[in-house]
Short mmCIF file of C-alpha atoms in Angstrom, two decimals:
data_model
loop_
_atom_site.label_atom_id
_atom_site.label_comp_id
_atom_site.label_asym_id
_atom_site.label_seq_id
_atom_site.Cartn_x
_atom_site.Cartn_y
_atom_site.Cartn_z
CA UNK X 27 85.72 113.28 108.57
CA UNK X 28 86.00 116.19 110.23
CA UNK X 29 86.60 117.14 113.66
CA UNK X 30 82.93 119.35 114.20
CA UNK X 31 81.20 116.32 112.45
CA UNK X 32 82.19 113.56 114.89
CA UNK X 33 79.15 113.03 117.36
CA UNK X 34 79.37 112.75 120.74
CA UNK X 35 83.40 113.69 120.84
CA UNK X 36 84.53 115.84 123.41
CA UNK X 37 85.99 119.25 123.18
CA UNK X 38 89.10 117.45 124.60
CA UNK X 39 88.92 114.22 122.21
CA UNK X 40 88.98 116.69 119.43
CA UNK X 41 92.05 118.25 120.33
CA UNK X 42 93.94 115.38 121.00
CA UNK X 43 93.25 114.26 117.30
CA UNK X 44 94.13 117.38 116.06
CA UNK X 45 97.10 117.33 117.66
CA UNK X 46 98.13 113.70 116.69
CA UNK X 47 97.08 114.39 113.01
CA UNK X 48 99.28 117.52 113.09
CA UNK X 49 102.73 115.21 114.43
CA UNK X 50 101.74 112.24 111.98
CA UNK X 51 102.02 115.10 109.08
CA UNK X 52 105.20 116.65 110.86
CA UNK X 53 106.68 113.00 110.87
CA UNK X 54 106.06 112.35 107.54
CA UNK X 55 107.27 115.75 105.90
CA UNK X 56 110.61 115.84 108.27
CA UNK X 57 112.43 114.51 105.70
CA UNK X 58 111.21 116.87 102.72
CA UNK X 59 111.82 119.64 105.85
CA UNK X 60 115.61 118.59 106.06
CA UNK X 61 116.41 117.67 102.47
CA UNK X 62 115.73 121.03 100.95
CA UNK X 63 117.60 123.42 102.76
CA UNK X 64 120.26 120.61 102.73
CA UNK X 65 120.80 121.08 98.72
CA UNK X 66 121.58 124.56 99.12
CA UNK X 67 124.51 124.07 101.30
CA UNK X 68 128.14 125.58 99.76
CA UNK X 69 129.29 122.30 101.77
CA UNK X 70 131.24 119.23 99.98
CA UNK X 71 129.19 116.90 102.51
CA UNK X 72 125.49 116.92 103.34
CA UNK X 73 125.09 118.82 106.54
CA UNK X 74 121.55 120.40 108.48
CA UNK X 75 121.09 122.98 108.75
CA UNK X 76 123.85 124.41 106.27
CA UNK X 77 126.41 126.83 107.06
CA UNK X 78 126.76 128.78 104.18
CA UNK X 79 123.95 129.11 100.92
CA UNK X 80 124.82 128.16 97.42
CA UNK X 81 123.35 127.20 94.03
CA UNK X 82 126.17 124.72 93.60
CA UNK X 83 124.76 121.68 93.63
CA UNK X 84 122.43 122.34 91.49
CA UNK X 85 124.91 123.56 89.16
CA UNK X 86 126.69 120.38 89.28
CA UNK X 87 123.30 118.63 88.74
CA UNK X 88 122.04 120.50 85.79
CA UNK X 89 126.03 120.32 84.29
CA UNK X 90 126.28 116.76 84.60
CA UNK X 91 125.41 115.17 81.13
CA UNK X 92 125.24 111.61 82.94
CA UNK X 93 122.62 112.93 85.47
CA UNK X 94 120.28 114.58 82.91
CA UNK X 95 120.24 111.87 80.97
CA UNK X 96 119.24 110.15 83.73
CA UNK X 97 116.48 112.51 84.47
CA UNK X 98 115.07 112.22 81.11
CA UNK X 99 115.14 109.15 81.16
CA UNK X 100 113.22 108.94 84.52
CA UNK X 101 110.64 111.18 82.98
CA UNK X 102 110.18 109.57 79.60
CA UNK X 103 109.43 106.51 81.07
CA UNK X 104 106.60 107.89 83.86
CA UNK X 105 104.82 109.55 81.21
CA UNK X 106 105.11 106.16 78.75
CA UNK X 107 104.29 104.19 82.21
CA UNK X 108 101.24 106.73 82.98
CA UNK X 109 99.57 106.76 79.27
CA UNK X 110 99.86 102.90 79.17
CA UNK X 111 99.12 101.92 82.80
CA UNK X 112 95.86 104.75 83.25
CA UNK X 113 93.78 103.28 80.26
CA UNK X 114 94.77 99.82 81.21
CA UNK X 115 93.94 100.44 84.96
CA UNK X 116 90.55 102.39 84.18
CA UNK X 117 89.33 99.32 81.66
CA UNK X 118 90.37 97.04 84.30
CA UNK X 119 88.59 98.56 87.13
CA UNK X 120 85.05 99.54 84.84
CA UNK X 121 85.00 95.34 84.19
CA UNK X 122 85.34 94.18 87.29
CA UNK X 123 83.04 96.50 88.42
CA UNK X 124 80.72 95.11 85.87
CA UNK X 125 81.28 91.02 86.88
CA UNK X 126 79.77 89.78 89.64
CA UNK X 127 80.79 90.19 93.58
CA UNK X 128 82.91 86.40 93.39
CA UNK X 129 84.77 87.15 90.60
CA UNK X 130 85.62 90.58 91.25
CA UNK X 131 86.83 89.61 94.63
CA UNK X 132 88.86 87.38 93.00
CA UNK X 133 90.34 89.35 90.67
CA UNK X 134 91.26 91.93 93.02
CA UNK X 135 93.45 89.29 94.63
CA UNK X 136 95.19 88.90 91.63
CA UNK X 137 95.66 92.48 90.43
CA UNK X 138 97.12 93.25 94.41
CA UNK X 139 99.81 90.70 93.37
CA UNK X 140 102.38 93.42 92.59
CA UNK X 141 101.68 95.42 95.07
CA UNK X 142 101.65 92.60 98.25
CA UNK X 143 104.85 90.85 96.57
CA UNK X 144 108.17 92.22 97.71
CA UNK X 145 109.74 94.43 95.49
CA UNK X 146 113.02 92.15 94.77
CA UNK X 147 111.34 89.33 94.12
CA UNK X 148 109.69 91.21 91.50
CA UNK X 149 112.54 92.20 89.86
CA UNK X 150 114.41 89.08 89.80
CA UNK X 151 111.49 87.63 88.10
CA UNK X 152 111.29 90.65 85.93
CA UNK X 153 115.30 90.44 85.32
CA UNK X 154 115.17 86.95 84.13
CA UNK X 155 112.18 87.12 81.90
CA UNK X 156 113.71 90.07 79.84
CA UNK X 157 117.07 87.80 79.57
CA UNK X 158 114.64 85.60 77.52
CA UNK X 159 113.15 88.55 75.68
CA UNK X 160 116.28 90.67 75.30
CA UNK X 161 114.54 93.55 77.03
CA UNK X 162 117.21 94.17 79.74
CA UNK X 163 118.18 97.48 79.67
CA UNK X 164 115.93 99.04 77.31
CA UNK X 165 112.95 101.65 77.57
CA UNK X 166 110.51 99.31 76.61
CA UNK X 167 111.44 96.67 79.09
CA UNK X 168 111.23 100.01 81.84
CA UNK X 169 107.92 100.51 80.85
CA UNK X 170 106.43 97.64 80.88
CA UNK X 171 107.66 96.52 84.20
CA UNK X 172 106.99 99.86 85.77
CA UNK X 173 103.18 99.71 84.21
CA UNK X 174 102.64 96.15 85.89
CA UNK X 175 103.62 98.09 89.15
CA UNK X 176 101.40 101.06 88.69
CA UNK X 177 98.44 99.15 86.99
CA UNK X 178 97.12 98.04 90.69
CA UNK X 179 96.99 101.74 92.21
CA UNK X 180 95.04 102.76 88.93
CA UNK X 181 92.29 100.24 89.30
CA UNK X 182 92.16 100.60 93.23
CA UNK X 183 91.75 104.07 92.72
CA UNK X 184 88.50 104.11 89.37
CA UNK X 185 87.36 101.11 91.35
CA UNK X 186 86.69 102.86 95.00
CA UNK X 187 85.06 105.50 92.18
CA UNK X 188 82.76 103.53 90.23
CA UNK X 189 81.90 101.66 93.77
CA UNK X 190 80.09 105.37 94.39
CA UNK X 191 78.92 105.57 90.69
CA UNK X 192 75.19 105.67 89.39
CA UNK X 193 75.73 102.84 86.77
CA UNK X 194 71.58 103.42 86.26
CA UNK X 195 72.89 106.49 84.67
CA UNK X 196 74.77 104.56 81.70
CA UNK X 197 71.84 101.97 81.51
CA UNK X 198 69.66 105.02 80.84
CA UNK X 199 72.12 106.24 77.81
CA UNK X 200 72.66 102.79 76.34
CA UNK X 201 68.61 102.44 76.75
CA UNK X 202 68.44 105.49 74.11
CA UNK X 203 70.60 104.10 71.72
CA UNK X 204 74.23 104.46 73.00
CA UNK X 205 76.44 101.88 72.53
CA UNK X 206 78.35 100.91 75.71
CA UNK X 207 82.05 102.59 74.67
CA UNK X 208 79.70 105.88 74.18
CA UNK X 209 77.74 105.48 77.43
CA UNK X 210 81.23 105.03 79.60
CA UNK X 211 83.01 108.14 77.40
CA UNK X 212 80.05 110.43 77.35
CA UNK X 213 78.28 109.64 80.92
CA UNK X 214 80.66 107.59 83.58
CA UNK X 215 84.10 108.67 82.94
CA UNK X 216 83.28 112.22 83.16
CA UNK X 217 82.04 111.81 86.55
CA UNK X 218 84.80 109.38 87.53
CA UNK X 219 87.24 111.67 85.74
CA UNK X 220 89.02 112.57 89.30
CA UNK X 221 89.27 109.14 90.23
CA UNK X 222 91.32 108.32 86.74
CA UNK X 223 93.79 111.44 87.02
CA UNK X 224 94.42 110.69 90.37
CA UNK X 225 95.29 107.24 89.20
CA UNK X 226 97.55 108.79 86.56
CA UNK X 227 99.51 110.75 89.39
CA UNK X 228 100.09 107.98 91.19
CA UNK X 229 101.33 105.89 88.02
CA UNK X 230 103.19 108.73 87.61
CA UNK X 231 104.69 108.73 90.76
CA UNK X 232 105.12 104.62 91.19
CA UNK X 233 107.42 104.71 88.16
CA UNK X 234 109.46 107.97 88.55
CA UNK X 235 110.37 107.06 92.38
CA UNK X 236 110.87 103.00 91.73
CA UNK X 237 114.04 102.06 92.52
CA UNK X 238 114.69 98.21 93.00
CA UNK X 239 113.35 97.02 89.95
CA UNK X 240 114.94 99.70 87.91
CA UNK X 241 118.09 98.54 89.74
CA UNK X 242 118.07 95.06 87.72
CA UNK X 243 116.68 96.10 84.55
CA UNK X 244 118.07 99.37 83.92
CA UNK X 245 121.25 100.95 83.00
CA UNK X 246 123.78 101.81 80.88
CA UNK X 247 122.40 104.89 78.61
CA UNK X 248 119.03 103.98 80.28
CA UNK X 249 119.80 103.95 83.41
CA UNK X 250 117.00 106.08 85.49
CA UNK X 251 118.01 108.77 88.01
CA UNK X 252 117.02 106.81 90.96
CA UNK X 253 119.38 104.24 89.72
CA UNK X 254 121.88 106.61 89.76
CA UNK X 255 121.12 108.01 92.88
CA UNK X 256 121.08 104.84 94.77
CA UNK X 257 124.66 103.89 93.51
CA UNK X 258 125.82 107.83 94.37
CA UNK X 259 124.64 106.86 98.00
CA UNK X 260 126.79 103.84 97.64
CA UNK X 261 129.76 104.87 96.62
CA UNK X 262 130.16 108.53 97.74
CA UNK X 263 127.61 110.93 99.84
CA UNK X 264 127.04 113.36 97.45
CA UNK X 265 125.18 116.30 98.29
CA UNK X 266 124.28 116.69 94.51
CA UNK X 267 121.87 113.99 95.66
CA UNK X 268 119.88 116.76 97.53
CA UNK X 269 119.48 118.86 94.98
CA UNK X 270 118.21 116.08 92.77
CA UNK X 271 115.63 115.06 95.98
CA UNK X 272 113.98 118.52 96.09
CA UNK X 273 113.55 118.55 92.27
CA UNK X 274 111.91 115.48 92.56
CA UNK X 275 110.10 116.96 95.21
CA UNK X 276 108.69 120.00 92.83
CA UNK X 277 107.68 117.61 90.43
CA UNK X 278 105.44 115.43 92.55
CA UNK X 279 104.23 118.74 93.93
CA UNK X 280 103.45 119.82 90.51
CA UNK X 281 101.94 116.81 89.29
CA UNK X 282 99.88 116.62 92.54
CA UNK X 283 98.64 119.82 91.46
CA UNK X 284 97.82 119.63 88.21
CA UNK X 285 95.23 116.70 89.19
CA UNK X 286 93.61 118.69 91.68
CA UNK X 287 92.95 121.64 89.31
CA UNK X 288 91.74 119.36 86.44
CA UNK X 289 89.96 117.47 88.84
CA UNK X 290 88.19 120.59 90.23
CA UNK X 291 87.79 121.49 86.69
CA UNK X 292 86.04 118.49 85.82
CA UNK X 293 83.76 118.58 88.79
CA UNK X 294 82.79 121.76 87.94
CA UNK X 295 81.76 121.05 84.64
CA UNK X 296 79.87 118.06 85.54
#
């Protein structure tokens, strides 16, 4: 909401939001403020703000055959994560937004699961279930745990969007002869089309930045970057670790991006 639209704030009440908003943001991008200029120190250790400039570490990042194998690995299995988990998360959402207001309640219990349950108990479940299956350490293992994860934030996301949805609209298009995949293709998801990419970023997102499941389930020539980075951090503070943050960094920034111009896109054609 913004400020000019709040009734009965005064001039004063306004500014002091303002003014908390603007530290909450400065708090949350102090990190993203100190890591970049960080990987373009000429120093051996991670120091703020650097002394001298240098490409170095990013050198030794793009050089390192075990780190960009890392990296592709990383991205391979967000994109496999975000083609699997956005379909999945959009069908999900569209039929319990169909069912009534019990079950749908219920089931939105159950699909916060993964999300409410800590991460390590997640993947010590996950670890010991792909013993059984033989899927340790593999890409499709990756995948599908990193879907479960990134399922939930799919659906919460088409759900809010369908909650704000016309569904008389569909009715009206299955009324004059469409069948019900053709109503939801041709009518509802391009006006919940927003809603779905944004869900796709943050699949996206969920599965190129997880961590502690990866940790169990991934490694050897599968092992994902933040794998990698984690055991960096563990065994030696290497500032090839910043460099690695702030192209992480660009990517999410790109992604992010990409969605809002599609999504802009689709709004405007709608």
């Amino acid at each position: 909401m913004a400020m000019q639209d709040m009734p009965g704030a005064s001039p004063w009440t306004q500014r002091l939001l303002a003014i908390y908003g603007a530290l909450v943001l400065f708090f949350l991008m102090l990190p993203t403020v100190i890591v970049i200029p960080m990987s373009f120190s000429d120093s051996q250790y991670l120091e703020f703000p650097p002394t001298s400039w240098s490409l170095r570490w990013y050198r030794e990042y793009f050089g390192s055959s075990a780190w960009m194998s890392a990296t592709w690995t990383s991205l391979l299995v967000a994109v496999l994560t975000t083609l699997l988990a956005t379909p999945l998360g959009t069908l999900a959402a569209y039929g319990m937004h169909c069912t009534s207001d019990r079950i749908r309640n219920a089931l939105q219990l159950l699909v916060l699961m993964p999300v409410v349950v800590p991460s390590i108990l997640v993947a010590v479940g996950v670890f010991h279930l792909y013993a059984i299956v033989d899927l340790n350490y593999s890409i499709t293992g990756l995948v599908l745990a990193h879907t479960a994860l990134a399922v939930p934030f799919v659906i919460i996301t088409v759900l809010s969007s369908l909650n704000n949805y016309d569904m008389t609209q569909e009715m009206a298009a299955r009324s004059m002869g469409a069948s019900r995949p053709q109503a939801f293709l041709g009518i509802t998801l391009p006006q919940i089309r927003f809603s779905v990419l944004t869900g796709a970023f943050l699949a996206f997102i969920t599965s190129l930045d997880e961590v502690v499941v990866a940790k169990f389930i991934s490694g050897g020539e599968n092992a994902t970057i933040t794998r990698r980075m984690f055991n960096a951090l563990r065994d030696q503070i290497d500032p090839t670790i910043a460099a690695i943050s702030t192209c992480l960094i660009v990517v999410s920034v790109l992604a992010l991006a990409a969605v809002q111009i599609f999504g802009a896109r689709g709004k405007g054609s709608t």
